[in-house]
């Protein structure tokens, strides 16, 4: 399977074209007409990608949401899977996440073994992605559900060693996440340190709520910034444009 999505991300990285993605959580995304309206708004914005997934789904159906979203947009739809049941061949790409900040074997390689036969049989681009949870604030859903400790945000050297190991293992992208709705986004210093350490596309998310936050992450070295909670609360792109 060709690496269309990753190649585009790399090309934009080289050209310095910064991207941002909306993250749709299947538990919280609207349905039917309201979803169509949302996607229209997203299409009309500067948003470059739509990520779909969640670390904990109580009722949402990721596959259905992916098919519904694809009906209304030409933007790349990328799966950000919390579990193998969020895989769908309707998406353009899937972040094949390994939670390298943690020591939960199931999330380092176990779920991947369960998912691999289905992924190999599908026509979907999979992007081996080093996924790091970072933060010291209140426990996030991602940290709780994964039963892992995040990397302390004041320890960029731990994040650096982790992404270096991941790249040596062959991972093609890095996603540093403060967790959905985090009180504090990833600190600039840590993003800069990771950016300096490895040359693969860098995705940053968690707790970013406005254009200043996006700009700070981009300027520190993020290639793709992810926003979920702020847009779930109100799908308003005004605060996400330069003032
Ligand atoms: C969470 O990085 C994403 O995994 C987005 O976080 O919901 O805080 O924007 P927010």
Coordinates of C-alpha atoms and ligand atoms in Angstrom, one line a residue:
X1 CA 0.0 0.0 0.0
X2 CA 1.4 3.4 -1.0
X3 CA 2.2 5.9 1.7
X4 CA 0.1 8.8 0.2
X5 CA -0.9 10.4 3.5
X6 CA 2.5 10.1 5.1
X7 CA 4.2 11.3 1.9
X8 CA 2.0 14.4 1.8
X9 CA 2.8 15.0 5.5
X10 CA 6.5 14.7 4.7
X11 CA 6.3 17.0 1.7
X12 CA 4.4 19.6 3.7
X13 CA 7.0 19.3 6.5
X14 CA 9.8 19.9 4.0
X15 CA 7.9 22.9 2.6
X16 CA 7.1 24.3 6.0
X17 CA 3.3 24.0 5.3
X18 CA 1.8 23.5 8.8
X19 CA -1.4 21.4 9.2
X20 CA -4.1 21.0 11.7
X21 CA -6.6 18.2 12.1
X22 CA -10.0 17.9 13.8
X23 CA -10.3 14.8 16.0
X24 CA -13.7 13.3 16.0
X25 CA -14.5 11.0 18.9
X26 CA -17.2 8.4 17.8
X27 CA -18.9 8.8 21.2
X28 CA -19.3 12.5 20.9
X29 CA -19.5 13.3 17.2
X30 CA -23.0 14.4 15.9
X31 CA -25.0 12.2 13.6
X32 CA -26.9 12.6 10.3
X33 CA -27.7 16.1 9.2
X34 CA -25.8 17.7 12.1
X35 CA -22.7 15.6 11.1
X36 CA -23.1 16.7 7.5
X37 CA -23.3 20.3 8.7
X38 CA -20.2 19.9 10.8
X39 CA -18.2 18.4 8.0
X40 CA -19.3 21.3 5.7
X41 CA -17.8 23.7 8.3
X42 CA -14.6 21.6 8.5
X43 CA -14.3 21.6 4.7
X44 CA -14.7 25.4 4.7
X45 CA -12.0 25.8 7.3
X46 CA -8.2 25.5 7.0
X47 CA -8.3 22.0 8.5
X48 CA -6.1 19.6 6.6
X49 CA -7.1 16.2 8.0
X50 CA -9.8 14.5 10.0
X51 CA -8.7 12.1 12.7
X52 CA -11.3 9.6 14.0
X53 CA -11.0 7.5 17.1
X54 CA -10.9 7.5 20.9
X55 CA -9.2 5.8 23.8
X56 CA -12.5 4.8 25.3
X57 CA -15.7 4.3 23.4
X58 CA -18.9 3.5 25.4
X59 CA -21.4 3.6 22.5
X60 CA -19.9 5.2 19.4
X61 CA -19.2 3.2 16.2
X62 CA -15.9 4.3 14.6
X63 CA -16.5 2.4 11.3
X64 CA -19.9 4.0 10.8
X65 CA -18.6 7.4 11.6
X66 CA -15.7 7.0 9.2
X67 CA -18.1 5.9 6.3
X68 CA -20.5 8.8 7.2
X69 CA -17.7 11.4 7.2
X70 CA -16.2 10.1 4.0
X71 CA -19.5 10.8 2.2
X72 CA -19.1 14.5 2.9
X73 CA -15.5 15.3 2.5
X74 CA -12.4 14.9 0.3
X75 CA -10.1 15.6 3.3
X76 CA -8.0 12.7 4.3
X77 CA -9.7 10.7 7.0
X78 CA -7.2 9.0 9.3
X79 CA -7.9 6.5 12.1
X80 CA -6.5 7.3 15.5
X81 CA -7.4 3.9 17.0
X82 CA -8.0 3.3 20.7
X83 CA -8.6 -0.4 19.9
X84 CA -8.6 -2.8 17.0
X85 CA -12.4 -2.6 16.6
X86 CA -11.9 1.0 15.4
X87 CA -10.3 -0.2 12.2
X88 CA -12.2 0.4 8.9
X89 CA -11.1 0.1 5.3
X90 CA -13.1 3.2 4.5
X91 CA -10.4 5.5 5.9
X92 CA -7.4 6.8 3.9
X93 CA -4.8 5.9 6.5
X94 CA -4.4 4.5 10.0
X95 CA -2.0 5.6 12.7
X96 CA -0.6 2.2 13.8
X97 CA 0.1 3.5 17.3
X98 CA 2.6 2.0 19.7
X99 CA 2.3 3.6 23.1
X100 CA 6.0 3.9 23.6
X101 CA 5.8 6.2 26.6
X102 CA 4.3 3.3 28.6
X103 CA 5.2 -0.2 29.5
X104 CA 1.9 -1.9 28.8
X105 CA 2.9 -4.7 26.4
X106 CA -0.6 -5.0 25.0
X107 CA -0.3 -1.4 23.7
X108 CA 3.3 -1.8 22.6
X109 CA 2.7 -4.9 20.4
X110 CA -0.3 -7.0 21.6
X111 CA -3.3 -5.2 19.9
X112 CA -1.1 -4.9 16.8
X113 CA -0.9 -8.6 16.5
X114 CA -4.7 -8.9 16.8
X115 CA -5.1 -6.2 14.1
X116 CA -2.3 -7.1 11.7
X117 CA -4.1 -9.9 9.7
X118 CA -7.1 -7.6 9.0
X119 CA -4.9 -4.7 8.1
X120 CA -2.8 -6.7 5.7
X121 CA -6.0 -7.8 3.9
X122 CA -7.2 -4.2 3.6
X123 CA -6.3 -1.5 1.1
X124 CA -5.4 1.0 3.8
X125 CA -2.2 2.9 4.5
X126 CA -0.8 2.1 7.9
X127 CA 1.6 4.6 9.5
X128 CA 3.8 3.1 12.2
X129 CA 3.6 5.8 14.8
X130 CA 5.3 6.3 18.2
X131 CA 2.6 7.5 20.5
X132 CA 3.8 9.3 23.7
X133 CA 1.5 10.5 26.5
X134 CA 3.1 13.5 28.3
X135 CA 1.8 15.4 31.3
X136 CA 1.7 15.8 35.0
X137 CA -1.8 17.1 35.5
X138 CA -5.0 15.3 36.5
X139 CA -5.1 11.7 35.2
X140 CA -6.4 11.7 31.6
X141 CA -8.7 9.1 30.1
X142 CA -5.8 7.9 27.8
X143 CA -3.5 7.4 30.8
X144 CA -6.2 5.7 32.9
X145 CA -7.4 3.4 30.1
X146 CA -3.9 2.5 29.0
X147 CA -2.8 1.9 32.6
X148 CA 0.4 3.7 31.8
X149 CA 2.3 6.6 33.3
X150 CA 2.8 9.6 31.1
X151 CA 6.3 11.1 30.6
X152 CA 6.6 14.1 33.0
X153 CA 6.4 17.3 30.9
X154 CA 9.5 18.7 32.7
X155 CA 11.6 15.8 31.4
X156 CA 12.2 16.4 27.6
X157 CA 15.2 14.2 27.8
X158 CA 13.0 11.2 28.5
X159 CA 10.7 12.1 25.5
X160 CA 13.8 12.5 23.4
X161 CA 15.3 9.1 24.3
X162 CA 11.9 7.5 23.7
X163 CA 11.4 8.9 20.2
X164 CA 15.0 8.1 19.3
X165 CA 14.4 4.5 20.3
X166 CA 11.1 4.5 18.3
X167 CA 12.8 5.8 15.2
X168 CA 15.6 3.3 15.5
X169 CA 12.9 0.6 15.7
X170 CA 11.6 1.9 12.3
X171 CA 8.6 4.1 13.3
X172 CA 7.7 6.6 10.7
X173 CA 5.9 9.3 12.7
X174 CA 5.7 10.6 16.3
X175 CA 2.6 11.7 18.1
X176 CA 3.1 13.5 21.4
X177 CA -0.2 13.8 23.2
X178 CA -1.1 15.6 26.5
X179 CA -4.4 13.7 26.4
X180 CA -7.9 14.8 25.4
X181 CA -9.0 17.9 27.3
X182 CA -5.6 18.3 29.1
X183 CA -5.4 21.4 31.3
X184 CA -1.9 22.1 29.9
X185 CA -0.8 21.3 26.3
X186 CA 2.7 19.9 25.6
X187 CA 5.3 22.4 26.6
X188 CA 7.2 24.2 23.9
X189 CA 10.5 23.1 25.3
X190 CA 9.6 19.4 25.0
X191 CA 8.3 19.8 21.4
X192 CA 11.5 21.6 20.4
X193 CA 13.6 18.9 22.0
X194 CA 11.8 16.1 20.2
X195 CA 11.8 18.0 16.9
X196 CA 15.6 18.4 17.2
X197 CA 16.1 14.8 18.0
X198 CA 14.3 13.1 15.1
X199 CA 13.4 14.0 11.6
X200 CA 10.0 12.1 11.1
X201 CA 6.7 14.0 10.9
X202 CA 5.7 15.2 14.3
X203 CA 2.0 15.3 15.5
X204 CA 1.1 17.2 18.6
X205 CA -2.2 17.3 20.5
X206 CA -4.0 17.6 23.8
X207 CA -5.3 20.7 25.5
X208 CA -4.8 23.1 22.5
X209 CA -7.7 25.5 22.4
X210 CA -6.8 28.4 20.1
X211 CA -4.7 29.7 17.3
X212 CA -1.9 30.9 19.7
X213 CA -1.7 27.3 21.0
X214 CA -1.5 25.9 17.5
X215 CA 1.1 28.4 16.4
X216 CA 3.2 27.7 19.5
X217 CA 3.2 24.0 18.7
X218 CA 3.9 24.6 15.0
X219 CA 6.7 27.0 15.8
X220 CA 8.2 24.6 18.2
X221 CA 8.3 21.9 15.4
X222 CA 4.9 20.2 15.1
X223 CA 4.0 19.4 11.6
X224 CA 0.4 18.5 12.4
X225 CA -1.6 19.8 15.4
X226 CA -4.7 17.9 16.6
X227 CA -7.7 19.6 18.1
X228 CA -10.6 17.6 19.6
X229 CA -12.3 18.9 22.8
X230 CA -12.4 22.6 21.9
X231 CA -14.2 21.9 18.6
X232 CA -16.5 19.3 20.3
X233 CA -17.7 22.1 22.6
X234 CA -18.3 24.5 19.8
X235 CA -17.4 24.0 16.1
X236 CA -16.1 27.5 15.7
X237 CA -13.0 28.0 13.6
X238 CA -12.8 31.8 14.3
X239 CA -10.5 31.3 17.3
X240 CA -8.3 29.1 15.1
X241 CA -7.4 31.7 12.6
X242 CA -4.8 34.4 13.0
X243 CA -6.3 37.5 14.7
Ligands
LIG1 C1 -6.3 13.8 22.2 O1 -4.6 15.0 21.0 C2 -6.0 14.7 21.1 O2 -5.8 12.5 22.0 C3 -6.7 16.0 21.1 O3 -6.8 16.5 22.4 O4 -9.2 16.9 22.8 O5 -7.5 18.2 24.1 O6 -7.9 18.7 21.8 P1 -7.9 17.6 22.8

